[in-house]
Short mmCIF file of C-alpha atoms in Angstrom, two decimals:
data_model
loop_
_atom_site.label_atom_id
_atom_site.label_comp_id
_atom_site.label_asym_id
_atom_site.label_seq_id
_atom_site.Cartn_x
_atom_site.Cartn_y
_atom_site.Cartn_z
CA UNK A 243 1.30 -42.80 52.59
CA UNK A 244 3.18 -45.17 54.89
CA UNK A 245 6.57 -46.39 53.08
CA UNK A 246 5.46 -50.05 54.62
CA UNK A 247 1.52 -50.47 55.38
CA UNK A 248 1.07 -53.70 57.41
CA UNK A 249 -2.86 -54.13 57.67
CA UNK A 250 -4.57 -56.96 59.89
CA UNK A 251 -1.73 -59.70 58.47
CA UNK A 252 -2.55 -63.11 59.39
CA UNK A 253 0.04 -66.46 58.98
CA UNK A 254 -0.18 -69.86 59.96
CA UNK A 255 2.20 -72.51 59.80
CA UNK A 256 -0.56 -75.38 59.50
CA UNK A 257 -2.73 -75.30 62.72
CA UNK A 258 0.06 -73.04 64.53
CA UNK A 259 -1.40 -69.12 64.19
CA UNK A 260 2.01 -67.04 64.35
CA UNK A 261 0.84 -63.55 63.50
CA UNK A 262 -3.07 -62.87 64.72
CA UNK A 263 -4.32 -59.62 62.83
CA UNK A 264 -1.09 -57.10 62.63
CA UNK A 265 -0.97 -54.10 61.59
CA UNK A 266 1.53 -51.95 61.56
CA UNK A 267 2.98 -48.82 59.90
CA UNK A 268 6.34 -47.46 58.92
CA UNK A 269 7.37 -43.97 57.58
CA UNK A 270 10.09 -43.35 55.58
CA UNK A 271 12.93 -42.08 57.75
CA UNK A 272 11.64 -43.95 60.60
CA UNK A 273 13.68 -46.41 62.71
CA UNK A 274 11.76 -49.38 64.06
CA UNK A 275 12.58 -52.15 66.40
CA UNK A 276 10.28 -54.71 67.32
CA UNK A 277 10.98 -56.99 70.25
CA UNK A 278 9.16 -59.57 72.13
CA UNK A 279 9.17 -62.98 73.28
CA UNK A 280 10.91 -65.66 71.22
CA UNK A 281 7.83 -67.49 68.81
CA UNK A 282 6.04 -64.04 69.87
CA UNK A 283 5.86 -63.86 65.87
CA UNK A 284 8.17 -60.67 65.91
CA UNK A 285 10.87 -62.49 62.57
CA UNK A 286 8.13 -64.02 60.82
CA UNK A 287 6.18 -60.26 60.03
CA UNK A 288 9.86 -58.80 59.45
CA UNK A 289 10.42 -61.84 57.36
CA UNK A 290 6.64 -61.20 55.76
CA UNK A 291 7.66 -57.64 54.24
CA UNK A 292 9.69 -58.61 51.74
CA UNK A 293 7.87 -61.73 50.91
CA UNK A 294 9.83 -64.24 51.63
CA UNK A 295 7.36 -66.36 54.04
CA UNK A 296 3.86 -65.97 52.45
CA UNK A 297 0.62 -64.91 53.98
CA UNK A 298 -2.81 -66.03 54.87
CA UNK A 299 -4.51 -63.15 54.88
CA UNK A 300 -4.14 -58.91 55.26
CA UNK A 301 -2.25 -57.19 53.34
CA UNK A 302 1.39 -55.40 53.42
CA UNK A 303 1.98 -52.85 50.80
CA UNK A 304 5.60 -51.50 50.31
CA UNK A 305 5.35 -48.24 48.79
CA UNK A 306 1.60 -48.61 47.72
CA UNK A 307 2.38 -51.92 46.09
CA UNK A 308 1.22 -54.92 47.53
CA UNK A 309 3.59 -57.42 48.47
CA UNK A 310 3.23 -61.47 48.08
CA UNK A 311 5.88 -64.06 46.57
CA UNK A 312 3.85 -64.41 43.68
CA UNK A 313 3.40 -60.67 42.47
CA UNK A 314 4.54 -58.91 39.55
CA UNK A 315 8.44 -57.11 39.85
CA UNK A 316 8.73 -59.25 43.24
CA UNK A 317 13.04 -58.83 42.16
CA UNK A 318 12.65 -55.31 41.81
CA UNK A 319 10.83 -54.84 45.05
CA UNK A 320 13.55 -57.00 47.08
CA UNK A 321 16.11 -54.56 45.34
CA UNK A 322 14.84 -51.82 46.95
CA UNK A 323 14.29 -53.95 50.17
CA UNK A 324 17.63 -55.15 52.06
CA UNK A 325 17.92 -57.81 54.41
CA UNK A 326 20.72 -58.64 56.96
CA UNK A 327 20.46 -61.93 58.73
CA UNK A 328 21.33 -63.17 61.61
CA UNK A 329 23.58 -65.98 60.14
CA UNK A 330 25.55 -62.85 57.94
CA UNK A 331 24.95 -65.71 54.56
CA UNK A 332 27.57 -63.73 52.77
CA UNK A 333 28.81 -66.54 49.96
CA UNK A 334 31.92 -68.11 51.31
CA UNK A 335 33.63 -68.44 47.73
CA UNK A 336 33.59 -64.69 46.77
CA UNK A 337 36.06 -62.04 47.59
CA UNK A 338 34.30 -59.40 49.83
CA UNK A 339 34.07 -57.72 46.33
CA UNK A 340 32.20 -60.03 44.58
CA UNK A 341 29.83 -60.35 47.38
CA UNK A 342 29.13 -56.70 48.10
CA UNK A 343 29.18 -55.89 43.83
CA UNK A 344 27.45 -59.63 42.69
CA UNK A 345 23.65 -57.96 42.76
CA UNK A 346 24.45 -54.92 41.46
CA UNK A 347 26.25 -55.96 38.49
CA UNK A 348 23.37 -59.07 38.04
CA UNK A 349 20.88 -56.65 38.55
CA UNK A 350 22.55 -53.80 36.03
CA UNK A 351 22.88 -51.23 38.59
CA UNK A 352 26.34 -50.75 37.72
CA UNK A 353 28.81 -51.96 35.36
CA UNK A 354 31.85 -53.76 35.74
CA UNK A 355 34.15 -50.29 35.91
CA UNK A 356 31.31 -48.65 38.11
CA UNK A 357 31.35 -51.58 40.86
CA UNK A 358 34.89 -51.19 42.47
CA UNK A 359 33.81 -47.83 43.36
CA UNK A 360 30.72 -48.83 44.35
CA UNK A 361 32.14 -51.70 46.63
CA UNK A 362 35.28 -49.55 47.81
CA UNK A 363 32.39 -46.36 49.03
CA UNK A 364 29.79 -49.25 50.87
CA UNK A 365 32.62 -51.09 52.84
CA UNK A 366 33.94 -47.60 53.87
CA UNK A 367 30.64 -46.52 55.26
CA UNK A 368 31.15 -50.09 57.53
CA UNK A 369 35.09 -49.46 58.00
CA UNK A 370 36.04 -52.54 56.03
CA UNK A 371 37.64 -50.70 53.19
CA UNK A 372 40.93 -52.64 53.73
CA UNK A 373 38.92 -56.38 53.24
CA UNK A 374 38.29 -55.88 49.45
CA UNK A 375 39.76 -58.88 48.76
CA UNK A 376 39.18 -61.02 51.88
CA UNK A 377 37.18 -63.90 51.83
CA UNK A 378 34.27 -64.01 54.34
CA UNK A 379 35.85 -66.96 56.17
CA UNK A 380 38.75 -64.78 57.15
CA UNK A 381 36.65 -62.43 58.63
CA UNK A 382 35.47 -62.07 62.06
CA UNK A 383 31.63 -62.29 62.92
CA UNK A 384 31.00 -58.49 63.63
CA UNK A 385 33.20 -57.89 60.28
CA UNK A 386 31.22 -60.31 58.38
CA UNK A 387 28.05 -58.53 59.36
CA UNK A 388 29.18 -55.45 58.34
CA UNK A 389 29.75 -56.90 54.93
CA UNK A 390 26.46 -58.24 54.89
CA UNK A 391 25.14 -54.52 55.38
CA UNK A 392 27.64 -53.36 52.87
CA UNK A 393 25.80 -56.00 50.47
CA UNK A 394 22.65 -54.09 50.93
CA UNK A 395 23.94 -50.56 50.84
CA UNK A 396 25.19 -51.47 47.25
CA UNK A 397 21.64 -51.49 46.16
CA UNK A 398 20.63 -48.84 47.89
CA UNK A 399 17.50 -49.87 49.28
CA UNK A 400 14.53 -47.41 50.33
CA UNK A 401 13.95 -50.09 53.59
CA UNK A 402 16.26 -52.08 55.64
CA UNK A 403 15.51 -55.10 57.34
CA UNK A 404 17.13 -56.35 60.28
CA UNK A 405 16.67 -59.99 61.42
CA UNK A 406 17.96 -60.45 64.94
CA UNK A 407 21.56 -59.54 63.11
CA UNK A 408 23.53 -59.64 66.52
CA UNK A 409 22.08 -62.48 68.40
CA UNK A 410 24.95 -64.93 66.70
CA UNK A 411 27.75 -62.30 67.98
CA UNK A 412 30.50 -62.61 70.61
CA UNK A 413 29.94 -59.49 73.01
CA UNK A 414 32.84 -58.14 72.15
CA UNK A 415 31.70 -57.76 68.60
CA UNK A 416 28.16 -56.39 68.91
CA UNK A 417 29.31 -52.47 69.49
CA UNK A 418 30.75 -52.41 65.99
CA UNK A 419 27.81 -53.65 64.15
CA UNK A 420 25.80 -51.64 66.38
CA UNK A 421 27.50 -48.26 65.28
CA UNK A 422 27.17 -49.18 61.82
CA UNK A 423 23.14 -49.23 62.38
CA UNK A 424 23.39 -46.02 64.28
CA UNK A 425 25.05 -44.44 61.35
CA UNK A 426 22.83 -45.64 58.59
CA UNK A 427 19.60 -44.63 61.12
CA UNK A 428 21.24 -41.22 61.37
CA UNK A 429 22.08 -40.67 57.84
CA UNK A 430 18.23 -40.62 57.30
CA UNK A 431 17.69 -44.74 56.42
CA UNK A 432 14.62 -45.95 56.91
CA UNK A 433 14.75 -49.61 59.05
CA UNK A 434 13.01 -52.70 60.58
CA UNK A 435 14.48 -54.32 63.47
CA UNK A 436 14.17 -57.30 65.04
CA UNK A 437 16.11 -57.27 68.28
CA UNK A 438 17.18 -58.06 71.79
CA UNK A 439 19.56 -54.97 71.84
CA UNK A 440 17.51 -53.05 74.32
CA UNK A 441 19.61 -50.11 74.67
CA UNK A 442 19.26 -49.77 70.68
CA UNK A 443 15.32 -50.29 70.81
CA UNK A 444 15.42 -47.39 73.70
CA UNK A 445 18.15 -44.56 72.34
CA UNK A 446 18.49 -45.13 68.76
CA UNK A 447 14.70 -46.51 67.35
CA UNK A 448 11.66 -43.85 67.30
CA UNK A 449 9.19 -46.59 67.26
CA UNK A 450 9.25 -49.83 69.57
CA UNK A 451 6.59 -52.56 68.83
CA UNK A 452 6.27 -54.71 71.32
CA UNK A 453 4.89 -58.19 70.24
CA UNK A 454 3.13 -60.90 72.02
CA UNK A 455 1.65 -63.78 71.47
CA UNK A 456 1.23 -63.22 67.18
CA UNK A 457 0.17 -59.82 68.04
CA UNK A 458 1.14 -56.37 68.24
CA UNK A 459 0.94 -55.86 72.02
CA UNK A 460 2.27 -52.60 72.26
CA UNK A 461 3.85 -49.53 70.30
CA UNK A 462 4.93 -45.91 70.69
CA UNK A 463 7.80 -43.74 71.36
CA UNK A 464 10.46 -46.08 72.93
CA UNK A 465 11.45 -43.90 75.85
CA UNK A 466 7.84 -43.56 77.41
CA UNK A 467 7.07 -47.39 76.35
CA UNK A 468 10.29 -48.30 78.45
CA UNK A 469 9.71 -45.75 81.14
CA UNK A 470 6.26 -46.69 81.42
CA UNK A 471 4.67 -49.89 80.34
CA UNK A 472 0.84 -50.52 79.82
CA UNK A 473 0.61 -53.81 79.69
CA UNK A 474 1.70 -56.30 82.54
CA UNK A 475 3.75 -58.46 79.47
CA UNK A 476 5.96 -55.44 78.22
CA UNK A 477 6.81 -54.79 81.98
CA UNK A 478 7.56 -58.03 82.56
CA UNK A 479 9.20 -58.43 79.16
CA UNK A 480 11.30 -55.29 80.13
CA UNK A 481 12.26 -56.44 83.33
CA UNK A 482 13.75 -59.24 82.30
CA UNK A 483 15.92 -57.60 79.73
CA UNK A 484 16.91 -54.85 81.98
CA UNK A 485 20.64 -53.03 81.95
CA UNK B 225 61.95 -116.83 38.03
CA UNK B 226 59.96 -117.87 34.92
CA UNK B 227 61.10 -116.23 32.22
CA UNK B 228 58.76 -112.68 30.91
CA UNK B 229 59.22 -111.67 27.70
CA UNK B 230 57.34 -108.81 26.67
CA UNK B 231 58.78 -108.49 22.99
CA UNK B 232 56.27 -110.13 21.12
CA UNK B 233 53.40 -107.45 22.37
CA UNK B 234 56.11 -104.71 20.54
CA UNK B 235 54.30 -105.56 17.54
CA UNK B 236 50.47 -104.64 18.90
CA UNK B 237 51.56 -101.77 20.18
CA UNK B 238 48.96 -100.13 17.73
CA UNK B 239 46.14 -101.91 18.85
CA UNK B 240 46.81 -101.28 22.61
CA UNK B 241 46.94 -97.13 22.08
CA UNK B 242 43.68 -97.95 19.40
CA UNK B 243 42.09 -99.80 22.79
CA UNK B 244 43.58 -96.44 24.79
CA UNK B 245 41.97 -94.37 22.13
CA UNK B 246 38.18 -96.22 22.43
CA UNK B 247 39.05 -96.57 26.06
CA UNK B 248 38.86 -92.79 26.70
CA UNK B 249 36.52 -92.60 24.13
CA UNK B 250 34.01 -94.87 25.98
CA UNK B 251 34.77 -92.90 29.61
CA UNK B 252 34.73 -89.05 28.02
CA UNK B 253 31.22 -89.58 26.07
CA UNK B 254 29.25 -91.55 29.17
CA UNK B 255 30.89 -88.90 31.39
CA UNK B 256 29.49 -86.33 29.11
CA UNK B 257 25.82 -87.85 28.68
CA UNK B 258 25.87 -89.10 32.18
CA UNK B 259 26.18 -85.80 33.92
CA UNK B 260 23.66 -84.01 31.83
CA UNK B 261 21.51 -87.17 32.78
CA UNK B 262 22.77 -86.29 36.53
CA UNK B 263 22.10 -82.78 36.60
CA UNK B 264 18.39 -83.23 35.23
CA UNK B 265 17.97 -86.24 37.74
CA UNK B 266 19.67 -84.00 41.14
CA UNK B 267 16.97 -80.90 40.18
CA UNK B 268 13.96 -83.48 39.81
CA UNK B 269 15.11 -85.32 42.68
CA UNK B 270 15.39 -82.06 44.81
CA UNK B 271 11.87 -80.45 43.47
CA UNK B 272 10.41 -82.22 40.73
CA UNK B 273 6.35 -83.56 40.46
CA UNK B 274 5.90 -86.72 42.56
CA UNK B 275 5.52 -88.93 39.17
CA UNK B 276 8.67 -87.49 38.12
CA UNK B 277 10.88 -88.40 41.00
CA UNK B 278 9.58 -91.78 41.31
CA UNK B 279 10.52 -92.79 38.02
CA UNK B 280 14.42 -90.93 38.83
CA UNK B 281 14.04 -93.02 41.74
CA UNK B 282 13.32 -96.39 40.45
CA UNK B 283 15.58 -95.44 37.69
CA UNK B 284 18.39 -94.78 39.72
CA UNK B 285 17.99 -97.78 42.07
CA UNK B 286 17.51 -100.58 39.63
CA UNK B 287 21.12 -98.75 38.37
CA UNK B 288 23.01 -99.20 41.16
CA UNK B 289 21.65 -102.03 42.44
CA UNK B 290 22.18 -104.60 39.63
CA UNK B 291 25.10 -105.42 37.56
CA UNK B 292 26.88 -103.07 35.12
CA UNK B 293 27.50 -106.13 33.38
CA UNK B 294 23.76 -106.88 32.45
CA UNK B 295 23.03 -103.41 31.74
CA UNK B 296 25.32 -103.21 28.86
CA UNK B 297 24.00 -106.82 27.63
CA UNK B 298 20.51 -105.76 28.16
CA UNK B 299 21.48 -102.24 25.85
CA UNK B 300 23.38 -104.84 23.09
CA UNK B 301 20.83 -107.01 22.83
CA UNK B 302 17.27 -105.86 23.70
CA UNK B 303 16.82 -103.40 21.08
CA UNK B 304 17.65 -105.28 18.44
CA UNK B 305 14.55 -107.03 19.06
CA UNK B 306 12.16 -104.19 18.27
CA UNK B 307 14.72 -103.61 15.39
CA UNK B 308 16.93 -100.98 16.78
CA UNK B 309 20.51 -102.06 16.39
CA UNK B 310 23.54 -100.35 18.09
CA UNK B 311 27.00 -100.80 17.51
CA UNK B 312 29.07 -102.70 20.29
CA UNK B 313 30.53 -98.81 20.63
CA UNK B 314 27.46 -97.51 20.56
CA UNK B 315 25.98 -99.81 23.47
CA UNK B 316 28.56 -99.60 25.36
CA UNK B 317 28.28 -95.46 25.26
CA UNK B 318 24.55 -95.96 25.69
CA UNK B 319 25.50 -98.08 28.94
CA UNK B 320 27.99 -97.03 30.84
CA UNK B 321 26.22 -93.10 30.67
CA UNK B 322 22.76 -94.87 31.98
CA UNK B 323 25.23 -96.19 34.75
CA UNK B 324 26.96 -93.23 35.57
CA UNK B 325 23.85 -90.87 35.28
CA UNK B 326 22.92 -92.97 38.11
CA UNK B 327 25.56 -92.41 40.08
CA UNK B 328 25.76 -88.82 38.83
CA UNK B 329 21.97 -87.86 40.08
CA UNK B 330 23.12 -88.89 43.82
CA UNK B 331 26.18 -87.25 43.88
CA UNK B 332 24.51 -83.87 42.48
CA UNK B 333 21.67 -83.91 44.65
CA UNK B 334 23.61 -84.24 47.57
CA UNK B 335 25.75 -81.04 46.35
CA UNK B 336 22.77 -79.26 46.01
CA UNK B 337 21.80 -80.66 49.55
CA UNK B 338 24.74 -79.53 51.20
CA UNK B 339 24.28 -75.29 50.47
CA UNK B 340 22.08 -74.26 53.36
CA UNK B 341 18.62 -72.88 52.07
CA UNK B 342 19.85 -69.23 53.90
CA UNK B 343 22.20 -69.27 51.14
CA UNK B 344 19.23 -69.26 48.41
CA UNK B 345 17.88 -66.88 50.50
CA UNK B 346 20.00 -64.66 50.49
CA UNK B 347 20.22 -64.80 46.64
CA UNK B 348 16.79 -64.12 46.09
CA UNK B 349 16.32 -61.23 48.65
CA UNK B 350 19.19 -59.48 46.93
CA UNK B 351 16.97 -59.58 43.74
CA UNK B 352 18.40 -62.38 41.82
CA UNK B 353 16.54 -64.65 39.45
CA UNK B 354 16.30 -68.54 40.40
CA UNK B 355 19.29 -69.05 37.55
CA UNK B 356 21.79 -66.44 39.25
CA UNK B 357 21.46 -68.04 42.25
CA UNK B 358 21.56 -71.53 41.01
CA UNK B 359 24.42 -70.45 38.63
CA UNK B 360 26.65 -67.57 40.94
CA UNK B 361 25.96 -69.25 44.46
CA UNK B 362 25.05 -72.63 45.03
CA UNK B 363 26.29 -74.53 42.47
CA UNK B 364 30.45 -73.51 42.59
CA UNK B 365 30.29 -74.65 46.93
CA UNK B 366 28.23 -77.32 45.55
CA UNK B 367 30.74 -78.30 42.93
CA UNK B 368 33.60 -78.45 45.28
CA UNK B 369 31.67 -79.98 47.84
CA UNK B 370 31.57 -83.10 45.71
CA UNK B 371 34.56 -82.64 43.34
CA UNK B 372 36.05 -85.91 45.39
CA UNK B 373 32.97 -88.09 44.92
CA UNK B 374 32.27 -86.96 41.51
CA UNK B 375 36.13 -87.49 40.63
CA UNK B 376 36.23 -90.66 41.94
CA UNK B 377 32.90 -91.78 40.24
CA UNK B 378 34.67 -90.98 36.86
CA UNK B 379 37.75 -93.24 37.82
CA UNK B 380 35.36 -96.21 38.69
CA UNK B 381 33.57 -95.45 35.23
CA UNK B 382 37.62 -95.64 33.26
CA UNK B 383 37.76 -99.09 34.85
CA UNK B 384 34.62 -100.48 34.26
CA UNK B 385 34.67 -99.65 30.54
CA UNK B 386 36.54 -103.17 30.47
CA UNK B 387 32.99 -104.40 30.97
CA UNK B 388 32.48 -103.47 27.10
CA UNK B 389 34.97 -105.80 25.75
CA UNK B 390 32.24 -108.48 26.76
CA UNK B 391 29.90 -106.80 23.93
CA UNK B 392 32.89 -106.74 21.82
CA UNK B 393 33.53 -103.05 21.98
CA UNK B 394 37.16 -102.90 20.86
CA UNK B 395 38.81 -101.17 24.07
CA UNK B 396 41.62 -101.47 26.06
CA UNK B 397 40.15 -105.06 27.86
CA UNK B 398 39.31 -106.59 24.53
CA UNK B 399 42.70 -105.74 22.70
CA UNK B 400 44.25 -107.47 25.96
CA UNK B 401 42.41 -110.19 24.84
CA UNK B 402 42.97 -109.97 21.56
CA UNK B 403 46.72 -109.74 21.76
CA UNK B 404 46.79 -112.77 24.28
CA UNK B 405 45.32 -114.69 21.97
CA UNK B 406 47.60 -113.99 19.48
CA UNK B 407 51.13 -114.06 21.72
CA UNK B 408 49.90 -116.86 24.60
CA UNK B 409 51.61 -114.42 26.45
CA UNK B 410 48.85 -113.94 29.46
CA UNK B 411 50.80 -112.59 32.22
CA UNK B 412 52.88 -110.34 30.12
CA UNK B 413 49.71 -108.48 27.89
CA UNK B 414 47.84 -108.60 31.18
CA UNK B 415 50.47 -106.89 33.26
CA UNK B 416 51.08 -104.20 30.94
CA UNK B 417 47.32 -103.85 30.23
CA UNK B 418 47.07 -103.35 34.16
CA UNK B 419 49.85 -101.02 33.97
CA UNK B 420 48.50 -98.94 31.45
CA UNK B 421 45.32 -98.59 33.39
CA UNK B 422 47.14 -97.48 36.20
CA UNK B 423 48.53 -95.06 34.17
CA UNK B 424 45.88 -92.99 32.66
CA UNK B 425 43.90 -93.17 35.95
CA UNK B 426 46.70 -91.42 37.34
CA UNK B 427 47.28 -88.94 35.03
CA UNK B 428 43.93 -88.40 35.43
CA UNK B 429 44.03 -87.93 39.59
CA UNK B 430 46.72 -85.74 38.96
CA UNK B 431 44.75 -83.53 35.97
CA UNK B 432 41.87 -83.34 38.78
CA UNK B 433 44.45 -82.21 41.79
CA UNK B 434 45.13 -79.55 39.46
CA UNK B 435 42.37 -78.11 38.01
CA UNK B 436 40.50 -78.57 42.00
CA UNK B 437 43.55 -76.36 43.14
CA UNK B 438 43.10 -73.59 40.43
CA UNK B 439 39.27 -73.66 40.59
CA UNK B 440 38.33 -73.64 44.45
CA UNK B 441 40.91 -71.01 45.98
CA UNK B 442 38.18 -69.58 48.65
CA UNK B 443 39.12 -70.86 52.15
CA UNK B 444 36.94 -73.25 53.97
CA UNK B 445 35.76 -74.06 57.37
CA UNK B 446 37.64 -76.58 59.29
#
């Protein structure tokens, strides 16, 4: 059994069709990064698998369970889900402490004694050990991004989303977020990516999906999809985003 | 230089701290009564059933948009019609919190307004229940965000409880009058009337100052 069983998902946004039938699967461990065409559809499905834009019809099951905003334990299936945005939303009047430890705590995952450790081991694994009690408006961009990870990590989640979590980024900032991915992908996390970070989608990802149009256009291993194309939209899509 | 002589109000000195006293009692209780009115108005406002926001609506317009002066004679003497018969304190409190409740729904709703929905979001996809994220991260940006407006609302609310010497409540207005009409000595009572609303206003801008400094620490934008 897949850890995340996308089957023939349809959404609409009134008469506008976004996702056409997709159907996707994702094994634990795996790394997948879905790109495409802006309005290709490609955050709406990420933003579909932990329910938090609603479906017209298919299904998406997260560990068997099937997934909607209006099912049963729909908080304890987004703790085991994490999201990072694009936007980082970390809460502007907490101390990076309170942000990473605030769901934990909330949630009973760990106690008041438990959480400094807790926050002090998650902003280590994203090199922001030192920030503890920095606000997020005295971060940087790339640092605030790591936090938002960080603010996952302290739930430890059995998926990890990625929306697009680079695209707001000066340059100069992408790399470090970047490694931080490329750590959690090779300590055995399983994630969802939404991206325009070829070079990730090529070296780091063992599944590409290419979308198109509210459907999955293509998917495979990423080196043989970027070394060889089947469908005149991928190459074209690939050109363009070249280097 | 006519000649002041602000002696003879020595003697009423109790009745001016009694019309302090009913004063702050008048501003404290519709405070009170009117936020709980304005927090229930900002979250019907913001996602209540159609029916239920027209009626904050029209309730909040017809508010704002006649005099505070009628509303407190239309609270004094209305009910007593149908038999239900409030003191002049009583009106007044029953008043003055319709008023501000008014003005309280507006200003909450546009706190609530001004935390982006990624904010929620973010909340929710952490796990959170709709409270925790009402409670833990929208409402304290929210709260700052309007601190000034809300602040400010309650000033405008301390001065217009003179409006409730006009149903005889006996505040600080209607011991001015009172006293004047005891001394004949207008400009005197009335200047130190004025000066004592001054006063507690700005003990009360400088209470705010400090309590804004101590509760919203976390740097902002801009």
């Amino acid at each position: 059994m897949a850890l995340v069983e996308i089957k023939n998902v349809r959404k609409n946004y009134g008469t506008l069709e976004v996702l056409k039938g997709v159907s996707l699967d994702v094994e634990k461990g795996e790394i997948v990064t879905i790109i495409g065409r802006s309005g290709s559809g490609k955050s709406t499905l990420l933003r579909c698998i932990n329910a938090l834009e609603t479906i017209n019809s298919g299904e998406i099951l997260l560990e068997g369970q099937s997934v909607s905003a209006k099912m049963d334990g729909l908080r304890q299936m987004r703790q085991k889900v994490g999201i990072v945005f694009q936007a980082f939303n970390l809460f502007p009047h907490m101390t990076i402490e309170k942000n990473v430890t605030l769901a934990p705590i909330l949630t009973g995952k760990t106690d008041k004694q438990g959480a400094r450790k807790l926050a002090l081991s998650v902003l280590e694994r994203v090199g922001l050990a030192d920030k503890l009690k920095a606000y997020p408006e005295q971060l940087s961009g790339g640092q605030q991004q790591r936090v938002a990870i960080a603010r996952c990590l302290a739930m430890s989640p059995h998926l990890m989303l990625f929306d697009e979590v680079t695209s707001a980024l000066d340059p100069e900032l992408v790399g470090e977020v970047l490694k931080v991915m490329e750590e959690m992908a090779a300590q055995g996390m399983t994630m969802v990516l939404v991206t325009h970070e070829m070079n990730f989608a090529r070296n780091v990802a063992t599944k590409l999906v290419f979308m198109h149009q509210g459907r999955v256009w293509e998917q495979g291993d990423p080196k043989t999809l970027f070394a060889n194309p089947q469908t005149p939209e991928l190459k074209s899509f690939i050109g363009h985003h070249a280097g | 230089m006519p000649n002041f002589n602000f002696r003879p109000l020595w003697r009423y000195s109790d009745q001016f701290i009694d019309g302090v006293l009913t004063t702050l009692l008048l501003t404290v209780s519709a405070t009170m009564i009117g936020l709980i009115i304005g927090i229930i108005g900002a979250i019907v406002l913001r996602g209540g059933p159609k029916p239920a926001r027209i009626a904050v609506r029209t309730y909040i317009e017809i508010i704002r948009n006649t005099p505070a002066l009628l509303q407190i004679f239309i609270i004094f003497f209305v009910p007593p019609t149908i038999g239900l018969k409030f003191s002049p304190i009583q009106a007044s409190i029953v008043a003055l919190s319709i008023y501000f409740g008014a003005y309280a729904s507006e200003i909450l709703r546009s706190g609530l307004n001004s935390i982006p929905a990624s904010q929620i979001e973010a909340g929710l996809c952490l796990g959170l229940t709709r409270w925790q994220v009402l409670s833990r991260i929208v409402l304290p940006p929210a709260i700052r965000n309007i601190y000034p407006s809300i602040t400010s609302q309650f000033v405008l609310l301390l001065l217009g409880t003179s409006i409730a010497s006009q149903v005889s409540a006996d505040e600080l207005f209607h011991a001015a009058g009172f006293i004047d009409s005891r001394t004949y000595r207008s400009f005197e009572v009335y200047a130190l009337t004025c000066g004592i609303y001054f006063t507690l206003v700005v003990l009360f801008k400088i209470a705010f100052a400090l309590v804004g400094r101590a509760a919203f620490r976390w740097p902002t934008r801009r």
